[in-house]
């Protein structure tokens, strides 16, 4: 027997679009992404409780509590919540408002971990490294590649996650919070760090042009460093950046400003080549 549905494709698409366009709207420390989540639930509430304003109000209030996750991967949670709200409206006694909120809160952490590892930790560095390679000769192809590829992956990927979450409903709990999901998260994190290391080794370039005169001969400091450890200076800068940001809490903007000043002065006086 085919499972009864109250939501049509148009309503689901509108809910998905609202989440992807407005997930970070009206953020505050009290709500973070809650209001964006509630906005994504609005077309669903309109469809499920068209003639029951009190139930619609109850549903919307349920989705204005604190919520925060990685927005793109979080499309999965939005889809799950939509599916559960439909089951609740159909009279499924096992699906309550507390269950829906509890599932949202329980999933937002693991999904954020997976999303942060996969997107800024792996996908973006890979696409940027390819784009930088394509634009190394000044071609705009790298920029076009990054913008088009990233947006295509995000659109089709998040749309798939939303509708898959809608189909799964409560079944998603075991899939995305179990031991297998944690193993995937750890593997993706390692892969992301490997990619970042490869990008750093390929594109961070610092050479010392200073030479030391000793008994009538010039000693090339950079040649000595390369003989000991090739790319030692870029490695030192990467670890130095990590130390300043993670241990000394120096903001990335301040760090960029410091490096800009050092590079400007160093190149200007002929001691550095970048």
XYZ file of C-alpha atoms in Angstrom:
274
model
C 0.000 0.000 0.000
C 1.407 3.399 -0.990
C 2.232 5.672 1.913
C -0.068 8.687 2.178
C 1.497 12.095 1.442
C 0.254 15.577 2.214
C 3.130 17.550 0.752
C 3.594 18.007 -2.980
C 6.825 18.626 -4.901
C 6.137 22.363 -5.153
C 5.856 22.746 -1.368
C 8.958 20.677 -0.730
C 10.945 22.683 -3.285
C 9.831 25.951 -1.698
C 10.891 24.684 1.724
C 14.295 23.658 0.326
C 14.754 27.021 -1.422
C 13.867 28.937 1.737
C 16.460 27.026 3.731
C 19.241 27.459 1.186
C 18.543 31.160 0.650
C 17.798 32.217 4.208
C 19.529 29.744 6.560
C 21.711 32.512 8.045
C 19.065 35.239 8.091
C 18.522 37.341 11.268
C 21.195 35.456 13.213
C 21.802 36.182 16.902
C 23.507 34.434 19.812
C 20.084 33.448 21.102
C 18.750 31.844 17.911
C 21.622 31.476 15.368
C 19.972 29.612 12.445
C 16.586 29.073 14.124
C 14.709 31.805 12.253
C 16.069 30.618 8.921
C 14.930 27.108 9.817
C 11.477 28.402 10.771
C 11.219 30.218 7.429
C 11.942 26.962 5.621
C 9.081 25.363 7.572
C 6.578 28.098 6.657
C 5.388 26.642 3.313
C 5.122 23.231 4.973
C 3.005 24.631 7.808
C 0.801 26.480 5.300
C 0.172 23.216 3.447
C -0.304 20.924 6.445
C -2.463 23.216 8.559
C -4.166 25.431 6.004
C -7.434 25.509 7.953
C -5.974 25.023 11.450
C -4.236 28.285 12.473
C -3.524 27.144 16.035
C -1.703 24.023 14.894
C 0.202 26.075 12.342
C 1.216 28.515 15.079
C 2.330 25.628 17.301
C 4.477 24.185 14.511
C 6.135 27.498 13.700
C 6.894 28.174 17.359
C 8.447 24.715 17.615
C 11.003 25.653 14.969
C 12.084 28.991 16.420
C 14.168 27.472 19.218
C 17.976 27.622 19.095
C 19.441 25.738 16.129
C 22.843 25.710 14.467
C 24.598 23.406 12.002
C 26.622 23.519 8.786
C 24.073 25.018 6.341
C 24.772 22.914 3.249
C 24.921 19.535 4.979
C 22.141 20.815 7.236
C 19.725 20.563 4.310
C 19.471 16.918 5.355
C 18.128 17.850 8.808
C 15.640 20.269 7.271
C 14.334 17.521 5.017
C 14.059 15.113 7.952
C 12.088 17.675 9.973
C 9.720 18.227 7.036
C 9.105 14.492 6.737
C 8.404 14.163 10.460
C 6.062 17.149 10.462
C 4.104 15.492 7.664
C 3.873 12.253 9.675
C 2.684 14.204 12.718
C 0.007 15.936 10.648
C -1.126 12.539 9.331
C -1.783 11.447 12.903
C 1.245 9.252 13.570
C 1.136 9.058 17.359
C 4.828 8.127 17.549
C 5.867 11.469 16.114
C 5.538 14.325 18.588
C 6.780 17.896 18.709
C 9.340 16.916 21.341
C 10.613 14.097 19.118
C 11.074 16.453 16.172
C 12.939 19.042 18.244
C 15.011 16.373 19.970
C 16.000 14.883 16.632
C 16.980 18.316 15.281
C 19.159 19.029 18.307
C 20.653 15.538 18.222
C 21.542 15.690 14.543
C 22.805 19.260 14.231
C 26.146 18.462 15.903
C 27.099 15.327 13.927
C 25.894 16.863 10.664
C 27.920 20.012 11.377
C 31.014 17.863 11.976
C 30.549 16.011 8.703
C 29.706 19.180 6.762
C 32.625 21.203 8.143
C 35.027 18.374 7.335
C 33.730 17.810 3.821
C 33.054 21.353 2.560
C 35.525 23.909 4.003
C 37.895 21.123 5.066
C 38.077 19.173 1.808
C 35.905 20.345 -1.102
C 36.807 24.050 -1.082
C 40.613 23.492 -0.812
C 40.470 20.949 -3.658
C 38.477 23.265 -5.930
C 40.655 26.262 -5.035
C 43.858 24.341 -5.725
C 42.557 23.322 -9.162
C 41.366 26.869 -9.821
C 44.708 28.388 -8.815
C 46.491 25.982 -11.139
C 44.219 26.972 -14.030
C 44.821 30.682 -13.310
C 48.558 30.467 -12.698
C 49.254 32.181 -16.027
C 46.713 34.951 -15.413
C 43.790 33.181 -17.078
C 40.280 33.822 -15.634
C 39.461 30.139 -16.232
C 40.347 29.207 -12.642
C 37.864 31.703 -11.193
C 35.109 30.527 -13.522
C 35.900 26.890 -12.728
C 35.669 27.475 -8.970
C 32.479 29.560 -9.015
C 30.592 27.310 -11.436
C 31.766 23.971 -10.014
C 31.198 24.938 -6.380
C 27.677 26.216 -7.003
C 26.698 23.197 -9.088
C 27.946 20.799 -6.415
C 26.179 22.772 -3.691
C 22.873 22.982 -5.548
C 22.571 19.363 -6.600
C 24.216 18.041 -3.430
C 22.039 19.967 -0.981
C 18.891 19.264 -2.979
C 19.684 15.548 -2.860
C 20.280 15.724 0.903
C 17.016 17.593 1.545
C 14.833 15.158 -0.380
C 16.728 12.144 0.980
C 16.134 13.450 4.505
C 12.438 13.867 3.708
C 12.259 10.252 2.521
C 14.183 8.861 5.502
C 12.401 10.692 8.315
C 13.149 9.135 11.702
C 15.208 6.335 10.094
C 18.037 8.835 9.620
C 18.921 8.801 13.327
C 20.726 5.462 13.202
C 22.366 6.250 9.864
C 23.881 9.620 10.758
C 24.679 9.345 14.459
C 26.119 5.846 14.674
C 29.692 4.593 14.781
C 29.917 4.397 10.983
C 29.123 8.105 10.653
C 31.852 8.928 13.189
C 34.378 6.842 11.227
C 33.418 8.658 8.015
C 33.841 12.025 9.756
C 37.317 11.100 10.994
C 38.350 9.812 7.553
C 37.098 12.985 5.845
C 38.942 15.137 8.388
C 42.222 13.341 7.669
C 41.655 13.657 3.918
C 40.874 17.366 4.283
C 44.066 17.992 6.263
C 46.056 16.093 3.631
C 44.588 18.258 0.877
C 45.346 21.452 2.820
C 48.929 20.259 3.313
C 49.303 19.605 -0.417
C 47.897 23.020 -1.297
C 50.238 24.722 1.181
C 53.286 22.890 -0.186
C 52.360 23.802 -3.763
C 51.404 27.450 -3.399
C 53.222 28.878 -0.347
C 56.568 30.087 -1.642
C 59.128 32.125 0.321
C 62.830 32.451 -0.584
C 65.507 34.370 1.279
C 67.567 36.476 -1.092
C 69.916 37.727 1.619
C 73.549 36.662 1.183
C 76.317 36.695 3.759
C 79.838 37.764 2.769
C 82.475 35.622 4.455
C 86.203 35.939 3.589
C 85.494 37.352 0.170
C 82.864 34.753 -0.718
C 79.088 35.099 -0.706
C 77.077 32.473 1.119
C 73.558 31.901 -0.212
C 71.405 31.266 2.878
C 68.491 29.929 0.840
C 70.697 27.300 -0.839
C 71.907 26.126 2.570
C 68.323 25.869 3.862
C 67.236 23.948 0.754
C 70.132 21.543 1.264
C 69.009 20.892 4.829
C 65.241 20.853 4.285
C 63.585 21.975 1.018
C 60.608 24.314 1.571
C 61.616 24.843 5.185
C 60.516 28.486 5.273
C 56.993 27.832 3.878
C 56.608 25.019 6.426
C 57.701 27.336 9.230
C 55.191 29.961 8.100
C 52.357 27.417 8.027
C 53.116 26.149 11.539
C 53.679 29.711 12.725
C 50.270 30.716 11.375
C 48.639 27.762 13.104
C 50.355 28.651 16.396
C 49.357 32.307 16.250
C 45.725 31.569 15.394
C 45.122 28.578 17.679
C 47.317 29.408 20.671
C 47.631 33.195 20.645
C 44.143 33.814 19.213
C 45.422 36.111 16.469
C 42.615 36.676 13.944
C 43.165 35.659 10.297
C 42.674 39.288 9.218
C 45.460 40.497 11.529
C 47.703 37.663 10.352
C 47.138 38.580 6.702
C 47.980 42.199 7.520
C 51.193 41.165 9.283
C 52.269 38.984 6.355
C 51.459 41.757 3.890
C 53.665 44.232 5.759
C 56.523 41.729 6.122
C 56.301 40.751 2.432
C 56.109 44.379 1.286
C 59.153 45.389 3.315
C 61.114 42.204 2.588
C 60.634 42.358 -1.168
C 61.227 46.106 -1.155
C 64.668 45.818 0.427
C 65.519 42.738 -1.629
C 65.658 40.166 1.187
C 62.607 38.139 0.188
C 61.193 36.646 -2.991
C 57.559 35.515 -2.937
